[in-house]
């Protein structure tokens, strides 16, 4: 079974621009979560989607948004980029995150650098 | 609100020595407990989990963790570490039942000294 894939793997953007990151979950997984990872803040939860609906949201400004498609693929968008948005963005899929028995499978991440 | 504490941000240890990475959580209700590992330049992967039953759980690469309900802890241990264990280790907790988020610890970097 193919793992979680994220594209692109690396991205350099300028302050004020917007960016879209993509995540393809493991086949059959309906839950997709997004995380921001930085050296200073560690792993921060952004949001979780299940069957195209956002079920949970972390404490991030409205510039961060996401969506999930009917095939469970997910995208996250960051508008008006700030220098502080430079981070590794991780996507994780699960059969159903709300059933704690199911583990999350992580992709390799997208490294975003904002200059 | 639920929280997970990994007290040590870094743990340096000599190769072949034992190691313990500490994880404490704040919850008076039933929880699921997880340890994830992140090797350099990779995403996270599940190392082991406690769902129910035996309080001692083991991974395939020699790690083990013990669920201690009275101390609300889930410490990770390995009797003899290898250089390949160099990674960051994350503890996570989820309250049983729906509509509860997975709560993550800040992570502990395991540094193996030759």
PDB file of C-alpha atoms in Angstrom:
ATOM      1  CA  UNK A   1       0.000   0.000   0.000  1.00  0.00           C
ATOM      2  CA  UNK A   2       1.364   3.423  -0.898  1.00  0.00           C
ATOM      3  CA  UNK A   3       2.048   5.736   2.028  1.00  0.00           C
ATOM      4  CA  UNK A   4       0.936   9.301   2.569  1.00  0.00           C
ATOM      5  CA  UNK A   5       2.334  11.579  -0.101  1.00  0.00           C
ATOM      6  CA  UNK A   6       2.788  15.309   0.111  1.00  0.00           C
ATOM      7  CA  UNK A   7       3.585  17.736  -2.664  1.00  0.00           C
ATOM      8  CA  UNK A   8       5.657  19.708  -3.088  1.00  0.00           C
ATOM      9  CA  UNK A   9       8.411  18.591  -0.728  1.00  0.00           C
ATOM     10  CA  UNK A  10      10.127  21.975  -0.689  1.00  0.00           C
ATOM     11  CA  UNK A  11       8.794  25.433  -1.347  1.00  0.00           C
ATOM     12  CA  UNK A  12      10.221  28.940  -1.158  1.00  0.00           C
ATOM     13  CA  UNK A  13       7.792  31.840  -1.120  1.00  0.00           C
ATOM     14  CA  UNK A  14       7.928  35.565  -0.487  1.00  0.00           C
ATOM     15  CA  UNK A  15       6.124  37.401   2.295  1.00  0.00           C
ATOM     16  CA  UNK A  16       2.591  38.334   1.275  1.00  0.00           C
ATOM     17  CA  UNK A  17       2.191  35.515  -1.229  1.00  0.00           C
ATOM     18  CA  UNK A  18      -0.127  32.580  -0.783  1.00  0.00           C
ATOM     19  CA  UNK A  19       0.634  28.870  -0.976  1.00  0.00           C
ATOM     20  CA  UNK A  20      -1.283  25.620  -1.440  1.00  0.00           C
ATOM     21  CA  UNK A  21       0.041  22.310  -0.139  1.00  0.00           C
ATOM     22  CA  UNK A  22      -1.339  18.953  -1.167  1.00  0.00           C
ATOM     23  CA  UNK A  23      -1.728  15.651   0.651  1.00  0.00           C
ATOM     24  CA  UNK A  24      -2.809  12.250  -0.655  1.00  0.00           C
ATOM     25  CA  UNK A  25      -3.745   9.887   2.176  1.00  0.00           C
ATOM     26  CA  UNK A  26      -3.374   6.144   2.275  1.00  0.00           C
ATOM     27  CA  UNK A  27      -6.050   4.445   0.220  1.00  0.00           C
ATOM     28  CA  UNK A  28      -9.165   3.867   2.351  1.00  0.00           C
ATOM     29  CA  UNK A  29      -8.276   6.484   4.966  1.00  0.00           C
ATOM     30  CA  UNK A  30     -10.972   9.119   5.392  1.00  0.00           C
ATOM     31  CA  UNK A  31      -9.363  11.257   8.087  1.00  0.00           C
ATOM     32  CA  UNK A  32      -6.643  13.748   7.192  1.00  0.00           C
ATOM     33  CA  UNK A  33      -4.907  16.002   9.711  1.00  0.00           C
ATOM     34  CA  UNK A  34      -2.453  18.823   9.159  1.00  0.00           C
ATOM     35  CA  UNK A  35       0.327  19.911  11.516  1.00  0.00           C
ATOM     36  CA  UNK A  36       2.874  22.690  11.574  1.00  0.00           C
ATOM     37  CA  UNK A  37       6.265  21.770  12.993  1.00  0.00           C
ATOM     38  CA  UNK A  38       8.864  24.375  13.967  1.00  0.00           C
ATOM     39  CA  UNK A  39      11.946  24.148  16.205  1.00  0.00           C
ATOM     40  CA  UNK A  40      10.487  26.675  18.632  1.00  0.00           C
ATOM     41  CA  UNK A  41       6.844  25.559  18.846  1.00  0.00           C
ATOM     42  CA  UNK A  42       7.163  21.853  18.181  1.00  0.00           C
ATOM     43  CA  UNK A  43       4.197  20.037  16.606  1.00  0.00           C
ATOM     44  CA  UNK A  44       1.096  22.224  16.350  1.00  0.00           C
ATOM     45  CA  UNK A  45      -2.267  20.872  15.191  1.00  0.00           C
ATOM     46  CA  UNK A  46      -3.855  22.867  12.365  1.00  0.00           C
ATOM     47  CA  UNK A  47      -7.046  21.003  11.457  1.00  0.00           C
ATOM     48  CA  UNK A  48      -8.584  17.627  10.762  1.00  0.00           C
ATOM     49  CA  UNK A  49     -10.945  16.609   7.974  1.00  0.00           C
ATOM     50  CA  UNK A  50     -13.146  13.552   7.750  1.00  0.00           C
ATOM     51  CA  UNK A  51     -15.324  12.815   4.728  1.00  0.00           C
ATOM     52  CA  UNK A  52     -14.899  16.355   3.391  1.00  0.00           C
ATOM     53  CA  UNK A  53     -15.924  17.991   6.696  1.00  0.00           C
ATOM     54  CA  UNK A  54     -13.633  19.854   9.063  1.00  0.00           C
ATOM     55  CA  UNK A  55     -14.094  18.178  12.435  1.00  0.00           C
ATOM     56  CA  UNK A  56     -11.450  19.906  14.507  1.00  0.00           C
ATOM     57  CA  UNK A  57      -9.421  23.051  14.254  1.00  0.00           C
ATOM     58  CA  UNK A  58      -6.330  24.203  16.084  1.00  0.00           C
ATOM     59  CA  UNK A  59      -5.478  27.687  17.249  1.00  0.00           C
ATOM     60  CA  UNK A  60      -4.275  29.267  14.018  1.00  0.00           C
ATOM     61  CA  UNK A  61      -5.399  32.472  12.312  1.00  0.00           C
ATOM     62  CA  UNK A  62      -7.907  32.436   9.484  1.00  0.00           C
ATOM     63  CA  UNK A  63      -5.072  32.755   6.956  1.00  0.00           C
ATOM     64  CA  UNK A  64      -4.707  29.013   7.337  1.00  0.00           C
ATOM     65  CA  UNK A  65      -7.455  27.047   5.650  1.00  0.00           C
ATOM     66  CA  UNK A  66      -7.968  23.605   4.253  1.00  0.00           C
ATOM     67  CA  UNK A  67     -10.323  21.364   2.412  1.00  0.00           C
ATOM     68  CA  UNK A  68     -10.826  17.724   1.622  1.00  0.00           C
ATOM     69  CA  UNK A  69     -12.095  16.253  -1.610  1.00  0.00           C
ATOM     70  CA  UNK A  70     -14.409  13.310  -2.167  1.00  0.00           C
ATOM     71  CA  UNK A  71     -11.403  11.033  -2.813  1.00  0.00           C
ATOM     72  CA  UNK A  72     -10.031  12.058   0.638  1.00  0.00           C
ATOM     73  CA  UNK A  73      -7.160  14.035  -0.850  1.00  0.00           C
ATOM     74  CA  UNK A  74      -6.631  17.245   1.071  1.00  0.00           C
ATOM     75  CA  UNK A  75      -5.142  20.661   0.491  1.00  0.00           C
ATOM     76  CA  UNK A  76      -4.171  23.381   2.881  1.00  0.00           C
ATOM     77  CA  UNK A  77      -3.801  27.002   1.937  1.00  0.00           C
ATOM     78  CA  UNK A  78      -1.935  29.799   3.645  1.00  0.00           C
ATOM     79  CA  UNK A  79      -2.677  33.300   2.440  1.00  0.00           C
ATOM     80  CA  UNK A  80      -0.637  36.449   3.016  1.00  0.00           C
ATOM     81  CA  UNK A  81       2.444  34.552   4.091  1.00  0.00           C
ATOM     82  CA  UNK A  82       4.511  35.804   7.022  1.00  0.00           C
ATOM     83  CA  UNK A  83       8.113  34.994   7.902  1.00  0.00           C
ATOM     84  CA  UNK A  84       6.841  33.048  10.915  1.00  0.00           C
ATOM     85  CA  UNK A  85       4.997  30.638   8.636  1.00  0.00           C
ATOM     86  CA  UNK A  86       8.311  29.044   7.681  1.00  0.00           C
ATOM     87  CA  UNK A  87       7.958  25.493   8.932  1.00  0.00           C
ATOM     88  CA  UNK A  88       7.619  21.827   8.076  1.00  0.00           C
ATOM     89  CA  UNK A  89       3.964  21.098   7.298  1.00  0.00           C
ATOM     90  CA  UNK A  90       2.992  17.519   7.995  1.00  0.00           C
ATOM     91  CA  UNK A  91      -0.058  15.686   6.796  1.00  0.00           C
ATOM     92  CA  UNK A  92      -1.310  12.536   8.519  1.00  0.00           C
ATOM     93  CA  UNK A  93      -4.060  10.136   7.547  1.00  0.00           C
ATOM     94  CA  UNK A  94      -6.058   7.652   9.577  1.00  0.00           C
ATOM     95  CA  UNK A  95      -9.034   5.373   9.097  1.00  0.00           C
ATOM     96  CA  UNK A  96     -10.828   7.507  11.683  1.00  0.00           C
ATOM     97  CA  UNK A  97      -8.900   9.706  14.083  1.00  0.00           C
ATOM     98  CA  UNK A  98     -11.867   9.988  16.418  1.00  0.00           C
ATOM     99  CA  UNK A  99     -11.595   6.284  17.104  1.00  0.00           C
ATOM    100  CA  UNK A 100      -8.409   6.418  19.094  1.00  0.00           C
ATOM    101  CA  UNK A 101      -7.550   2.832  18.303  1.00  0.00           C
ATOM    102  CA  UNK A 102      -6.539   3.889  14.794  1.00  0.00           C
ATOM    103  CA  UNK A 103      -3.031   5.295  14.430  1.00  0.00           C
ATOM    104  CA  UNK A 104      -2.011   8.164  12.219  1.00  0.00           C
ATOM    105  CA  UNK A 105       0.299   7.699   9.255  1.00  0.00           C
ATOM    106  CA  UNK A 106       2.426  10.694   8.425  1.00  0.00           C
ATOM    107  CA  UNK A 107       3.759  11.951   5.141  1.00  0.00           C
ATOM    108  CA  UNK A 108       7.340  13.237   4.770  1.00  0.00           C
ATOM    109  CA  UNK A 109       6.182  16.844   5.008  1.00  0.00           C
ATOM    110  CA  UNK A 110       6.478  20.003   2.928  1.00  0.00           C
ATOM    111  CA  UNK A 111       9.279  22.319   3.967  1.00  0.00           C
ATOM    112  CA  UNK A 112       8.027  25.895   3.442  1.00  0.00           C
ATOM    113  CA  UNK A 113      10.486  28.768   3.598  1.00  0.00           C
ATOM    114  CA  UNK A 114       9.137  32.318   3.550  1.00  0.00           C
ATOM    115  CA  UNK A 115      11.624  35.052   2.643  1.00  0.00           C
TER     116      UNK A 115
ATOM    117  CA  UNK B   1      -7.894  20.960  29.313  1.00  0.00           C
ATOM    118  CA  UNK B   2      -5.857  17.885  28.682  1.00  0.00           C
ATOM    119  CA  UNK B   3      -2.093  18.270  28.343  1.00  0.00           C
ATOM    120  CA  UNK B   4       0.962  16.104  27.735  1.00  0.00           C
ATOM    121  CA  UNK B   5       4.327  16.883  29.303  1.00  0.00           C
ATOM    122  CA  UNK B   6       7.641  15.610  28.048  1.00  0.00           C
ATOM    123  CA  UNK B   7       9.959  17.130  30.610  1.00  0.00           C
ATOM    124  CA  UNK B   8      13.207  16.530  28.733  1.00  0.00           C
ATOM    125  CA  UNK B   9      13.699  18.376  25.470  1.00  0.00           C
ATOM    126  CA  UNK B  10      16.948  16.474  24.871  1.00  0.00           C
ATOM    127  CA  UNK B  11      18.377  13.285  26.307  1.00  0.00           C
ATOM    128  CA  UNK B  12      22.031  12.493  25.527  1.00  0.00           C
ATOM    129  CA  UNK B  13      23.085   8.920  26.185  1.00  0.00           C
ATOM    130  CA  UNK B  14      26.043   6.729  25.275  1.00  0.00           C
ATOM    131  CA  UNK B  15      25.584   3.947  22.746  1.00  0.00           C
ATOM    132  CA  UNK B  16      24.576   0.627  24.360  1.00  0.00           C
ATOM    133  CA  UNK B  17      23.425   2.404  27.519  1.00  0.00           C
ATOM    134  CA  UNK B  18      19.796   2.269  28.734  1.00  0.00           C
ATOM    135  CA  UNK B  19      17.465   5.208  28.242  1.00  0.00           C
ATOM    136  CA  UNK B  20      14.133   6.412  29.577  1.00  0.00           C
ATOM    137  CA  UNK B  21      12.084   9.164  27.928  1.00  0.00           C
ATOM    138  CA  UNK B  22       9.424  10.541  30.228  1.00  0.00           C
ATOM    139  CA  UNK B  23       5.828  11.351  29.384  1.00  0.00           C
ATOM    140  CA  UNK B  24       3.161  12.535  31.796  1.00  0.00           C
ATOM    141  CA  UNK B  25      -0.386  13.499  30.939  1.00  0.00           C
ATOM    142  CA  UNK B  26      -3.159  15.285  32.763  1.00  0.00           C
ATOM    143  CA  UNK B  27      -6.402  13.366  32.610  1.00  0.00           C
ATOM    144  CA  UNK B  28      -8.643  11.653  35.095  1.00  0.00           C
ATOM    145  CA  UNK B  29     -10.525   9.771  32.396  1.00  0.00           C
ATOM    146  CA  UNK B  30      -9.651   6.780  30.254  1.00  0.00           C
ATOM    147  CA  UNK B  31      -7.180   7.511  27.481  1.00  0.00           C
ATOM    148  CA  UNK B  32      -5.287   5.966  24.617  1.00  0.00           C
ATOM    149  CA  UNK B  33      -1.511   6.568  24.697  1.00  0.00           C
ATOM    150  CA  UNK B  34       0.996   6.675  21.863  1.00  0.00           C
ATOM    151  CA  UNK B  35       4.687   7.116  21.204  1.00  0.00           C
ATOM    152  CA  UNK B  36       5.698   8.328  17.753  1.00  0.00           C
ATOM    153  CA  UNK B  37       9.254   8.645  16.424  1.00  0.00           C
ATOM    154  CA  UNK B  38      10.595  11.102  13.867  1.00  0.00           C
ATOM    155  CA  UNK B  39      13.921  10.229  12.253  1.00  0.00           C
ATOM    156  CA  UNK B  40      15.928  13.097  10.716  1.00  0.00           C
ATOM    157  CA  UNK B  41      14.245  14.589   7.646  1.00  0.00           C
ATOM    158  CA  UNK B  42      11.246  12.283   7.839  1.00  0.00           C
ATOM    159  CA  UNK B  43       7.633  12.376   8.999  1.00  0.00           C
ATOM    160  CA  UNK B  44       6.495  10.771  12.226  1.00  0.00           C
ATOM    161  CA  UNK B  45       5.759   7.068  12.556  1.00  0.00           C
ATOM    162  CA  UNK B  46       4.061   5.101  15.282  1.00  0.00           C
ATOM    163  CA  UNK B  47       6.454   3.378  17.672  1.00  0.00           C
ATOM    164  CA  UNK B  48       3.957   1.798  20.062  1.00  0.00           C
ATOM    165  CA  UNK B  49       0.545   2.367  21.591  1.00  0.00           C
ATOM    166  CA  UNK B  50      -1.505   1.469  24.642  1.00  0.00           C
ATOM    167  CA  UNK B  51      -5.197   0.899  24.074  1.00  0.00           C
ATOM    168  CA  UNK B  52      -6.184  -1.498  26.855  1.00  0.00           C
ATOM    169  CA  UNK B  53      -5.087  -4.690  28.568  1.00  0.00           C
ATOM    170  CA  UNK B  54      -1.474  -5.252  29.614  1.00  0.00           C
ATOM    171  CA  UNK B  55       0.081  -2.037  30.841  1.00  0.00           C
ATOM    172  CA  UNK B  56       3.436  -2.915  29.266  1.00  0.00           C
ATOM    173  CA  UNK B  57       3.618  -2.516  25.512  1.00  0.00           C
ATOM    174  CA  UNK B  58       6.576  -3.249  23.263  1.00  0.00           C
ATOM    175  CA  UNK B  59       7.784  -2.212  19.833  1.00  0.00           C
ATOM    176  CA  UNK B  60       9.556  -4.384  17.296  1.00  0.00           C
ATOM    177  CA  UNK B  61      12.867  -2.554  17.693  1.00  0.00           C
ATOM    178  CA  UNK B  62      13.326  -3.069  21.443  1.00  0.00           C
ATOM    179  CA  UNK B  63      11.482  -0.102  22.950  1.00  0.00           C
ATOM    180  CA  UNK B  64       8.842  -0.587  25.613  1.00  0.00           C
ATOM    181  CA  UNK B  65       6.485   1.705  27.507  1.00  0.00           C
ATOM    182  CA  UNK B  66       4.497   1.180  30.653  1.00  0.00           C
ATOM    183  CA  UNK B  67       1.130   2.736  31.336  1.00  0.00           C
ATOM    184  CA  UNK B  68       0.894   3.869  34.952  1.00  0.00           C
ATOM    185  CA  UNK B  69      -2.617   5.071  35.694  1.00  0.00           C
ATOM    186  CA  UNK B  70      -1.946   6.275  39.230  1.00  0.00           C
ATOM    187  CA  UNK B  71       0.986   8.418  38.116  1.00  0.00           C
ATOM    188  CA  UNK B  72      -0.620   9.298  34.730  1.00  0.00           C
ATOM    189  CA  UNK B  73       2.607   8.413  32.989  1.00  0.00           C
ATOM    190  CA  UNK B  74       3.658   6.498  29.889  1.00  0.00           C
ATOM    191  CA  UNK B  75       7.462   6.478  29.963  1.00  0.00           C
ATOM    192  CA  UNK B  76       9.419   5.005  27.066  1.00  0.00           C
ATOM    193  CA  UNK B  77      12.425   2.793  27.772  1.00  0.00           C
ATOM    194  CA  UNK B  78      15.084   0.865  25.926  1.00  0.00           C
ATOM    195  CA  UNK B  79      17.719  -1.270  27.697  1.00  0.00           C
ATOM    196  CA  UNK B  80      20.464  -0.642  25.120  1.00  0.00           C
ATOM    197  CA  UNK B  81      20.362   2.119  22.497  1.00  0.00           C
ATOM    198  CA  UNK B  82      22.006   2.143  19.068  1.00  0.00           C
ATOM    199  CA  UNK B  83      23.178   5.034  16.951  1.00  0.00           C
ATOM    200  CA  UNK B  84      20.184   4.332  14.678  1.00  0.00           C
ATOM    201  CA  UNK B  85      17.834   5.320  17.527  1.00  0.00           C
ATOM    202  CA  UNK B  86      18.865   8.952  17.069  1.00  0.00           C
ATOM    203  CA  UNK B  87      15.529  10.684  16.517  1.00  0.00           C
ATOM    204  CA  UNK B  88      12.888  12.842  18.125  1.00  0.00           C
ATOM    205  CA  UNK B  89      10.248  11.022  20.148  1.00  0.00           C
ATOM    206  CA  UNK B  90       6.734  12.334  20.670  1.00  0.00           C
ATOM    207  CA  UNK B  91       4.209  11.212  23.244  1.00  0.00           C
ATOM    208  CA  UNK B  92       0.502  11.674  22.413  1.00  0.00           C
ATOM    209  CA  UNK B  93      -2.727  11.114  24.320  1.00  0.00           C
ATOM    210  CA  UNK B  94      -6.305  10.802  23.201  1.00  0.00           C
ATOM    211  CA  UNK B  95      -9.313  10.689  25.469  1.00  0.00           C
ATOM    212  CA  UNK B  96     -11.509   7.678  24.774  1.00  0.00           C
ATOM    213  CA  UNK B  97     -14.653   8.410  22.849  1.00  0.00           C
ATOM    214  CA  UNK B  98     -15.445  10.521  19.827  1.00  0.00           C
ATOM    215  CA  UNK B  99     -14.895  14.200  19.317  1.00  0.00           C
ATOM    216  CA  UNK B 100     -11.653  14.344  21.287  1.00  0.00           C
ATOM    217  CA  UNK B 101      -8.474  15.570  19.752  1.00  0.00           C
ATOM    218  CA  UNK B 102      -5.103  13.860  19.875  1.00  0.00           C
ATOM    219  CA  UNK B 103      -2.911  15.903  22.254  1.00  0.00           C
ATOM    220  CA  UNK B 104       0.843  15.963  21.583  1.00  0.00           C
ATOM    221  CA  UNK B 105       3.844  16.440  23.802  1.00  0.00           C
ATOM    222  CA  UNK B 106       6.652  18.822  22.815  1.00  0.00           C
ATOM    223  CA  UNK B 107       8.987  16.002  21.848  1.00  0.00           C
ATOM    224  CA  UNK B 108      12.290  14.692  23.211  1.00  0.00           C
ATOM    225  CA  UNK B 109      15.412  14.527  21.076  1.00  0.00           C
ATOM    226  CA  UNK B 110      17.399  11.372  21.773  1.00  0.00           C
ATOM    227  CA  UNK B 111      21.080  12.004  21.119  1.00  0.00           C
ATOM    228  CA  UNK B 112      23.303   8.940  21.004  1.00  0.00           C
ATOM    229  CA  UNK B 113      26.950   9.544  21.861  1.00  0.00           C
ATOM    230  CA  UNK B 114      29.460   7.063  20.374  1.00  0.00           C
TER     231      UNK B 114
END
